[in-house]
């Protein structure tokens, strides 16, 4: 597993990098991904629970699933993959981190600028009036009621069928159009429009590198792939960028 030669040859000229992360980067922190055995909870597929209809028809069930996921997160620590991205932010002149993750581990690791295009599971707001709500995050007895309007409080994540936060996605999209290198790491590339970002970057002339132990729906568009874990793959790329900076 090494950085592809074509990328290594140009690494000293790379000034603008966009990284798109998915659940796979947090797998090594013990946070389950959505695909594969571990993603299942009480035999439900995530798509069945992560949507507004499921929440309105069975608020307690959906709230309980989030309580379970928050509990898993309460012990999770960032791993070497998250930390490699903190280093990359320091090394690269124009660096943009776009995450589909809702776990907040990039910020815990020390990344200062993170575009959270699917929200954050640690925050909540009212489904009815949209005001932010402070709740006991480990509460598992159904969703609380909003203090202002009595509406149901829900996690501040983007559910299937809901629009993305326009500002964050727009910023990620603009960064994708101007970058030299786009890295998709730990994402299956099946959730749109997030999965369109690497294609946008590639169409604008960027080198597209995929880091994932398995091939994905994005693989056929990739200019190069590191079939490795997020921690090994990102450490490798940061080392290559750092050595590119030090060479004459
Ligand atoms: N940690 C989280 O915040 C979290 C967890 C589960 C799901 N989600 C949500 O799930 C949606 C699903 O899309 P997704 O593409 O992010 O995840 P996904 O579950 O669809 O895919 C995970 C990908 O990670 C890869 N992977 C597994 N272990 C890895 C490792 N050690 N290193 C690198 N890659 C590894 C898998 O091969 C797979 O391609 C997202 O919208 C996200 O909001 C978030
Ligand atoms: Zn309200």
CSV table of C-alpha atoms and ligand atoms in Angstrom, one decimal:
chain,number,residue,atom,x,y,z
A,1,UNK,CA,0.0,0.0,0.0
A,2,UNK,CA,1.8,3.2,-1.2
A,3,UNK,CA,0.7,6.5,-2.6
A,4,UNK,CA,0.2,6.1,-6.4
A,5,UNK,CA,3.3,7.2,-8.4
A,6,UNK,CA,1.3,9.7,-10.5
A,7,UNK,CA,0.2,11.5,-7.3
A,8,UNK,CA,3.7,11.2,-5.7
A,9,UNK,CA,5.2,12.9,-8.7
A,10,UNK,CA,3.0,16.0,-8.4
A,11,UNK,CA,2.7,16.1,-4.6
A,12,UNK,CA,5.1,19.1,-4.2
A,13,UNK,CA,2.8,21.2,-6.4
A,14,UNK,CA,-0.4,20.4,-4.5
A,15,UNK,CA,-1.8,23.6,-2.9
A,16,UNK,CA,-5.5,22.9,-2.7
A,17,UNK,CA,-6.9,19.8,-1.1
A,18,UNK,CA,-10.5,18.7,-0.3
A,19,UNK,CA,-11.2,15.6,1.8
A,20,UNK,CA,-14.6,14.0,2.0
A,21,UNK,CA,-14.9,11.7,5.0
A,22,UNK,CA,-17.6,9.0,5.7
A,23,UNK,CA,-18.4,6.6,8.4
A,24,UNK,CA,-15.4,4.4,7.6
A,25,UNK,CA,-12.9,6.9,9.2
A,26,UNK,CA,-14.7,6.5,12.5
A,27,UNK,CA,-14.9,2.7,12.3
A,28,UNK,CA,-11.4,2.5,13.9
A,29,UNK,CA,-12.8,4.5,16.8
A,30,UNK,CA,-15.4,1.9,17.4
A,31,UNK,CA,-18.3,3.8,15.8
A,32,UNK,CA,-20.3,1.4,13.5
A,33,UNK,CA,-20.8,2.3,9.8
A,34,UNK,CA,-24.2,2.0,8.2
A,35,UNK,CA,-23.3,-0.7,5.7
A,36,UNK,CA,-22.4,-4.2,7.0
A,37,UNK,CA,-23.6,-6.3,9.9
A,38,UNK,CA,-22.8,-3.7,12.6
A,39,UNK,CA,-25.0,-1.1,11.1
A,40,UNK,CA,-28.1,-3.0,12.0
A,41,UNK,CA,-29.9,-2.2,15.2
A,42,UNK,CA,-32.9,-4.4,16.3
A,43,UNK,CA,-33.0,-5.7,12.7
A,44,UNK,CA,-33.7,-2.2,11.3
A,45,UNK,CA,-31.8,-0.9,8.3
A,46,UNK,CA,-30.6,2.7,8.9
A,47,UNK,CA,-32.7,4.0,6.0
A,48,UNK,CA,-35.8,2.7,7.8
A,49,UNK,CA,-35.1,4.9,10.9
A,50,UNK,CA,-33.2,7.9,9.6
A,51,UNK,CA,-36.2,9.6,7.9
A,52,UNK,CA,-38.8,12.0,9.0
A,53,UNK,CA,-41.8,9.7,8.4
A,54,UNK,CA,-40.3,7.1,10.7
A,55,UNK,CA,-39.7,9.8,13.4
A,56,UNK,CA,-43.3,11.1,13.2
A,57,UNK,CA,-44.9,7.7,13.1
A,58,UNK,CA,-42.7,6.2,15.9
A,59,UNK,CA,-40.8,9.0,17.6
A,60,UNK,CA,-39.7,6.8,20.6
A,61,UNK,CA,-38.2,4.1,18.4
A,62,UNK,CA,-36.1,6.6,16.4
A,63,UNK,CA,-35.1,8.5,19.5
A,64,UNK,CA,-34.0,5.2,21.1
A,65,UNK,CA,-31.8,4.4,18.1
A,66,UNK,CA,-30.1,7.8,18.4
A,67,UNK,CA,-29.8,7.4,22.2
A,68,UNK,CA,-28.0,4.1,21.5
A,69,UNK,CA,-25.7,5.7,18.9
A,70,UNK,CA,-24.9,8.5,21.2
A,71,UNK,CA,-24.0,6.1,23.9
A,72,UNK,CA,-21.6,4.3,21.6
A,73,UNK,CA,-20.1,7.7,20.8
A,74,UNK,CA,-19.7,8.7,24.4
A,75,UNK,CA,-16.6,6.5,24.8
A,76,UNK,CA,-15.2,7.0,21.2
A,77,UNK,CA,-11.9,8.8,20.7
A,78,UNK,CA,-10.5,10.1,17.5
A,79,UNK,CA,-8.0,7.8,15.7
A,80,UNK,CA,-4.9,8.2,13.6
A,81,UNK,CA,-7.0,8.9,10.5
A,82,UNK,CA,-8.7,11.9,12.2
A,83,UNK,CA,-5.3,13.1,13.5
A,84,UNK,CA,-3.7,12.8,10.0
A,85,UNK,CA,-6.3,15.3,8.8
A,86,UNK,CA,-5.4,17.8,11.5
A,87,UNK,CA,-1.8,17.6,10.2
A,88,UNK,CA,-3.0,17.9,6.6
A,89,UNK,CA,-4.9,21.1,7.5
A,90,UNK,CA,-1.6,22.6,8.9
A,91,UNK,CA,0.5,21.5,5.8
A,92,UNK,CA,-1.8,22.5,3.0
A,93,UNK,CA,-2.4,26.2,2.0
A,94,UNK,CA,-6.1,25.7,1.0
A,95,UNK,CA,-7.5,22.8,2.9
A,96,UNK,CA,-11.2,22.0,3.2
A,97,UNK,CA,-12.6,19.0,5.2
A,98,UNK,CA,-16.2,18.0,4.2
A,99,UNK,CA,-17.7,15.3,6.4
A,100,UNK,CA,-20.8,13.2,6.1
A,101,UNK,CA,-20.2,12.0,9.7
A,102,UNK,CA,-22.4,13.2,12.5
A,103,UNK,CA,-20.1,12.2,15.3
A,104,UNK,CA,-18.0,15.4,15.8
A,105,UNK,CA,-14.8,13.4,16.1
A,106,UNK,CA,-12.9,15.6,13.6
A,107,UNK,CA,-13.4,18.6,15.9
A,108,UNK,CA,-12.4,16.5,19.0
A,109,UNK,CA,-9.2,15.6,17.1
A,110,UNK,CA,-8.4,19.3,16.5
A,111,UNK,CA,-9.6,20.0,12.9
A,112,UNK,CA,-10.6,23.6,13.1
A,113,UNK,CA,-12.7,24.0,9.9
A,114,UNK,CA,-15.1,21.2,9.3
A,115,UNK,CA,-18.1,21.4,6.9
A,116,UNK,CA,-20.7,19.1,8.4
A,117,UNK,CA,-23.0,18.4,5.5
A,118,UNK,CA,-25.1,15.8,7.4
A,119,UNK,CA,-25.4,17.7,10.7
A,120,UNK,CA,-24.2,16.5,14.2
A,121,UNK,CA,-25.8,13.9,16.4
A,122,UNK,CA,-24.7,15.8,19.5
A,123,UNK,CA,-27.1,18.7,18.8
A,124,UNK,CA,-30.9,18.7,18.8
A,125,UNK,CA,-33.7,21.0,17.5
A,126,UNK,CA,-37.5,21.2,17.4
A,127,UNK,CA,-39.0,19.4,14.4
A,128,UNK,CA,-41.8,22.0,14.4
A,129,UNK,CA,-40.3,25.5,15.0
A,130,UNK,CA,-36.6,24.5,14.2
A,131,UNK,CA,-35.3,26.2,17.4
A,132,UNK,CA,-32.2,24.6,18.9
A,133,UNK,CA,-33.0,22.5,22.0
A,134,UNK,CA,-30.8,21.6,25.0
A,135,UNK,CA,-31.5,18.0,26.1
A,136,UNK,CA,-29.9,15.3,28.2
A,137,UNK,CA,-28.2,13.6,25.3
A,138,UNK,CA,-28.3,10.2,26.9
A,139,UNK,CA,-32.0,10.3,27.6
A,140,UNK,CA,-33.6,7.2,26.1
A,141,UNK,CA,-37.3,7.7,27.1
A,142,UNK,CA,-38.7,9.1,23.8
A,143,UNK,CA,-38.0,12.6,22.5
A,144,UNK,CA,-38.6,15.6,24.8
A,145,UNK,CA,-41.0,18.4,23.9
A,146,UNK,CA,-39.8,21.8,22.7
A,147,UNK,CA,-39.9,24.5,25.4
A,148,UNK,CA,-41.3,27.1,23.0
A,149,UNK,CA,-44.0,25.3,21.0
A,150,UNK,CA,-44.4,21.8,22.4
A,151,UNK,CA,-43.2,20.2,19.2
A,152,UNK,CA,-41.0,17.1,19.2
A,153,UNK,CA,-37.3,17.5,19.7
A,154,UNK,CA,-35.1,15.6,17.2
A,155,UNK,CA,-31.4,15.1,16.5
A,156,UNK,CA,-29.8,17.8,14.3
A,157,UNK,CA,-28.8,15.4,11.6
A,158,UNK,CA,-29.9,15.4,7.9
A,159,UNK,CA,-32.3,12.5,7.4
A,160,UNK,CA,-32.8,10.6,4.1
A,161,UNK,CA,-35.1,12.8,1.9
A,162,UNK,CA,-34.1,16.1,3.7
A,163,UNK,CA,-32.2,18.9,2.1
A,164,UNK,CA,-28.5,19.4,3.0
A,165,UNK,CA,-27.4,22.6,4.8
A,166,UNK,CA,-27.0,24.8,1.7
A,167,UNK,CA,-24.2,27.0,3.0
A,168,UNK,CA,-21.9,24.1,4.1
A,169,UNK,CA,-22.6,22.0,0.9
A,170,UNK,CA,-22.1,25.1,-1.3
A,171,UNK,CA,-18.8,25.8,0.3
A,172,UNK,CA,-17.7,22.2,-0.2
A,173,UNK,CA,-18.8,22.3,-3.8
A,174,UNK,CA,-16.9,25.5,-4.5
A,175,UNK,CA,-13.8,24.0,-2.9
A,176,UNK,CA,-14.2,20.8,-5.0
A,177,UNK,CA,-14.2,23.0,-8.2
A,178,UNK,CA,-10.8,24.6,-7.3
A,179,UNK,CA,-8.8,21.8,-5.7
A,180,UNK,CA,-5.8,20.0,-7.1
A,181,UNK,CA,-6.4,16.8,-5.0
A,182,UNK,CA,-9.7,15.4,-3.8
A,183,UNK,CA,-9.6,12.5,-1.3
A,184,UNK,CA,-12.7,10.4,-0.5
A,185,UNK,CA,-12.0,8.3,2.6
A,186,UNK,CA,-14.2,5.8,4.3
A,187,UNK,CA,-17.3,6.5,2.3
A,188,UNK,CA,-19.4,4.0,0.3
A,189,UNK,CA,-20.3,6.9,-2.1
A,190,UNK,CA,-24.0,6.0,-2.3
A,191,UNK,CA,-25.5,9.0,-0.5
A,192,UNK,CA,-26.1,11.9,-2.8
A,193,UNK,CA,-25.4,14.8,-3.2
A,194,UNK,CA,-22.3,14.2,-1.0
A,195,UNK,CA,-21.1,11.5,-3.5
A,196,UNK,CA,-21.2,14.1,-6.3
A,197,UNK,CA,-18.3,16.1,-4.8
A,198,UNK,CA,-15.5,13.9,-6.1
A,199,UNK,CA,-16.9,13.9,-9.5
A,200,UNK,CA,-17.2,17.6,-9.5
A,201,UNK,CA,-13.6,17.9,-8.5
A,202,UNK,CA,-12.5,15.4,-11.1
A,203,UNK,CA,-14.4,17.2,-13.9
A,204,UNK,CA,-12.7,20.4,-12.9
A,205,UNK,CA,-9.3,18.7,-13.3
A,206,UNK,CA,-8.4,17.5,-9.8
A,207,UNK,CA,-6.7,14.2,-9.1
A,208,UNK,CA,-9.2,12.0,-7.3
A,209,UNK,CA,-7.8,9.5,-4.7
A,210,UNK,CA,-10.0,7.0,-2.9
A,211,UNK,CA,-9.0,5.6,0.5
A,212,UNK,CA,-11.1,2.6,1.4
A,213,UNK,CA,-10.2,-1.1,2.1
A,214,UNK,CA,-13.0,-2.1,-0.3
A,215,UNK,CA,-14.0,-0.8,-3.7
A,216,UNK,CA,-17.1,1.4,-3.8
A,217,UNK,CA,-19.5,3.1,-6.2
A,218,UNK,CA,-16.8,5.8,-6.6
A,219,UNK,CA,-13.9,3.5,-7.4
A,220,UNK,CA,-14.4,3.5,-11.1
A,221,UNK,CA,-13.9,7.4,-11.2
A,222,UNK,CA,-10.8,7.3,-9.0
A,223,UNK,CA,-7.4,8.2,-10.6
A,224,UNK,CA,-5.8,6.2,-7.8
A,225,UNK,CA,-6.8,4.1,-4.8
A,226,UNK,CA,-5.3,3.2,-1.5
A,227,UNK,CA,-6.9,-0.1,-0.4
A,228,UNK,CA,-6.2,0.6,3.2
A,229,UNK,CA,-7.8,1.7,6.4
A,230,UNK,CA,-8.4,5.4,6.8
A,231,UNK,CA,-5.6,5.7,9.5
A,232,UNK,CA,-3.0,3.9,7.4
A,233,UNK,CA,-4.0,5.5,4.1
A,234,UNK,CA,-4.2,9.1,5.4
A,235,UNK,CA,-0.9,8.8,7.4
A,236,UNK,CA,0.7,7.7,4.1
A,237,UNK,CA,-0.7,10.6,2.2
A,238,UNK,CA,0.3,13.2,4.9
A,239,UNK,CA,3.8,11.8,4.9
A,240,UNK,CA,4.0,12.1,1.1
A,241,UNK,CA,2.7,15.7,1.2
A,242,UNK,CA,5.2,16.6,4.0
A,243,UNK,CA,8.1,15.2,2.2
A,244,UNK,CA,7.0,17.1,-1.0
A,245,UNK,CA,7.1,20.3,1.1
A,246,UNK,CA,10.6,19.6,2.3
A,247,UNK,CA,12.1,18.7,-1.0
A,248,UNK,CA,13.8,21.5,-3.0
B,1,LIG,N1,-19.6,8.0,12.4
B,1,LIG,C1,-20.7,8.6,11.9
B,1,LIG,O1,-20.9,9.8,12.1
B,1,LIG,C2,-21.6,7.8,11.1
B,1,LIG,C3,-21.8,6.4,11.3
B,1,LIG,C4,-22.7,5.7,10.5
B,1,LIG,C5,-23.4,6.4,9.5
B,1,LIG,N2,-23.2,7.7,9.4
B,1,LIG,C6,-24.0,8.4,8.3
B,1,LIG,O2,-24.2,7.4,7.3
B,1,LIG,C7,-24.3,7.8,6.0
B,1,LIG,C8,-23.6,6.7,5.2
B,1,LIG,O3,-22.6,7.0,4.3
B,1,LIG,P1,-21.1,6.7,4.5
B,1,LIG,O4,-20.5,6.6,3.1
B,1,LIG,O5,-20.5,7.7,5.4
B,1,LIG,O6,-20.9,5.3,5.3
B,1,LIG,P2,-21.2,3.8,4.9
B,1,LIG,O7,-21.6,3.2,6.2
B,1,LIG,O8,-22.2,3.8,3.7
B,1,LIG,O9,-19.9,3.3,4.3
B,1,LIG,C9,-18.7,3.1,5.1
B,1,LIG,C10,-17.5,2.9,4.2
B,1,LIG,O10,-16.4,2.8,5.0
B,1,LIG,C11,-15.5,1.8,4.6
B,1,LIG,N3,-14.7,1.4,5.7
B,1,LIG,C12,-14.9,0.5,6.7
B,1,LIG,N4,-13.9,0.5,7.5
B,1,LIG,C13,-13.0,1.4,7.1
B,1,LIG,C14,-11.7,1.8,7.6
B,1,LIG,N5,-11.2,1.3,8.7
B,1,LIG,N6,-11.1,2.8,6.9
B,1,LIG,C15,-11.6,3.3,5.8
B,1,LIG,N7,-12.8,2.9,5.3
B,1,LIG,C16,-13.5,2.0,5.9
B,1,LIG,C17,-16.4,0.7,4.0
B,1,LIG,O11,-15.7,-0.1,3.1
B,1,LIG,C18,-17.5,1.6,3.4
B,1,LIG,O12,-17.2,1.8,2.0
B,1,LIG,C19,-23.7,9.2,6.1
B,1,LIG,O13,-24.6,10.1,5.6
B,1,LIG,C20,-23.4,9.5,7.5
B,1,LIG,O14,-24.1,10.7,7.9
B,1,LIG,C21,-22.4,8.4,10.1
B,2,LIG,ZN1,-40.6,24.3,18.8
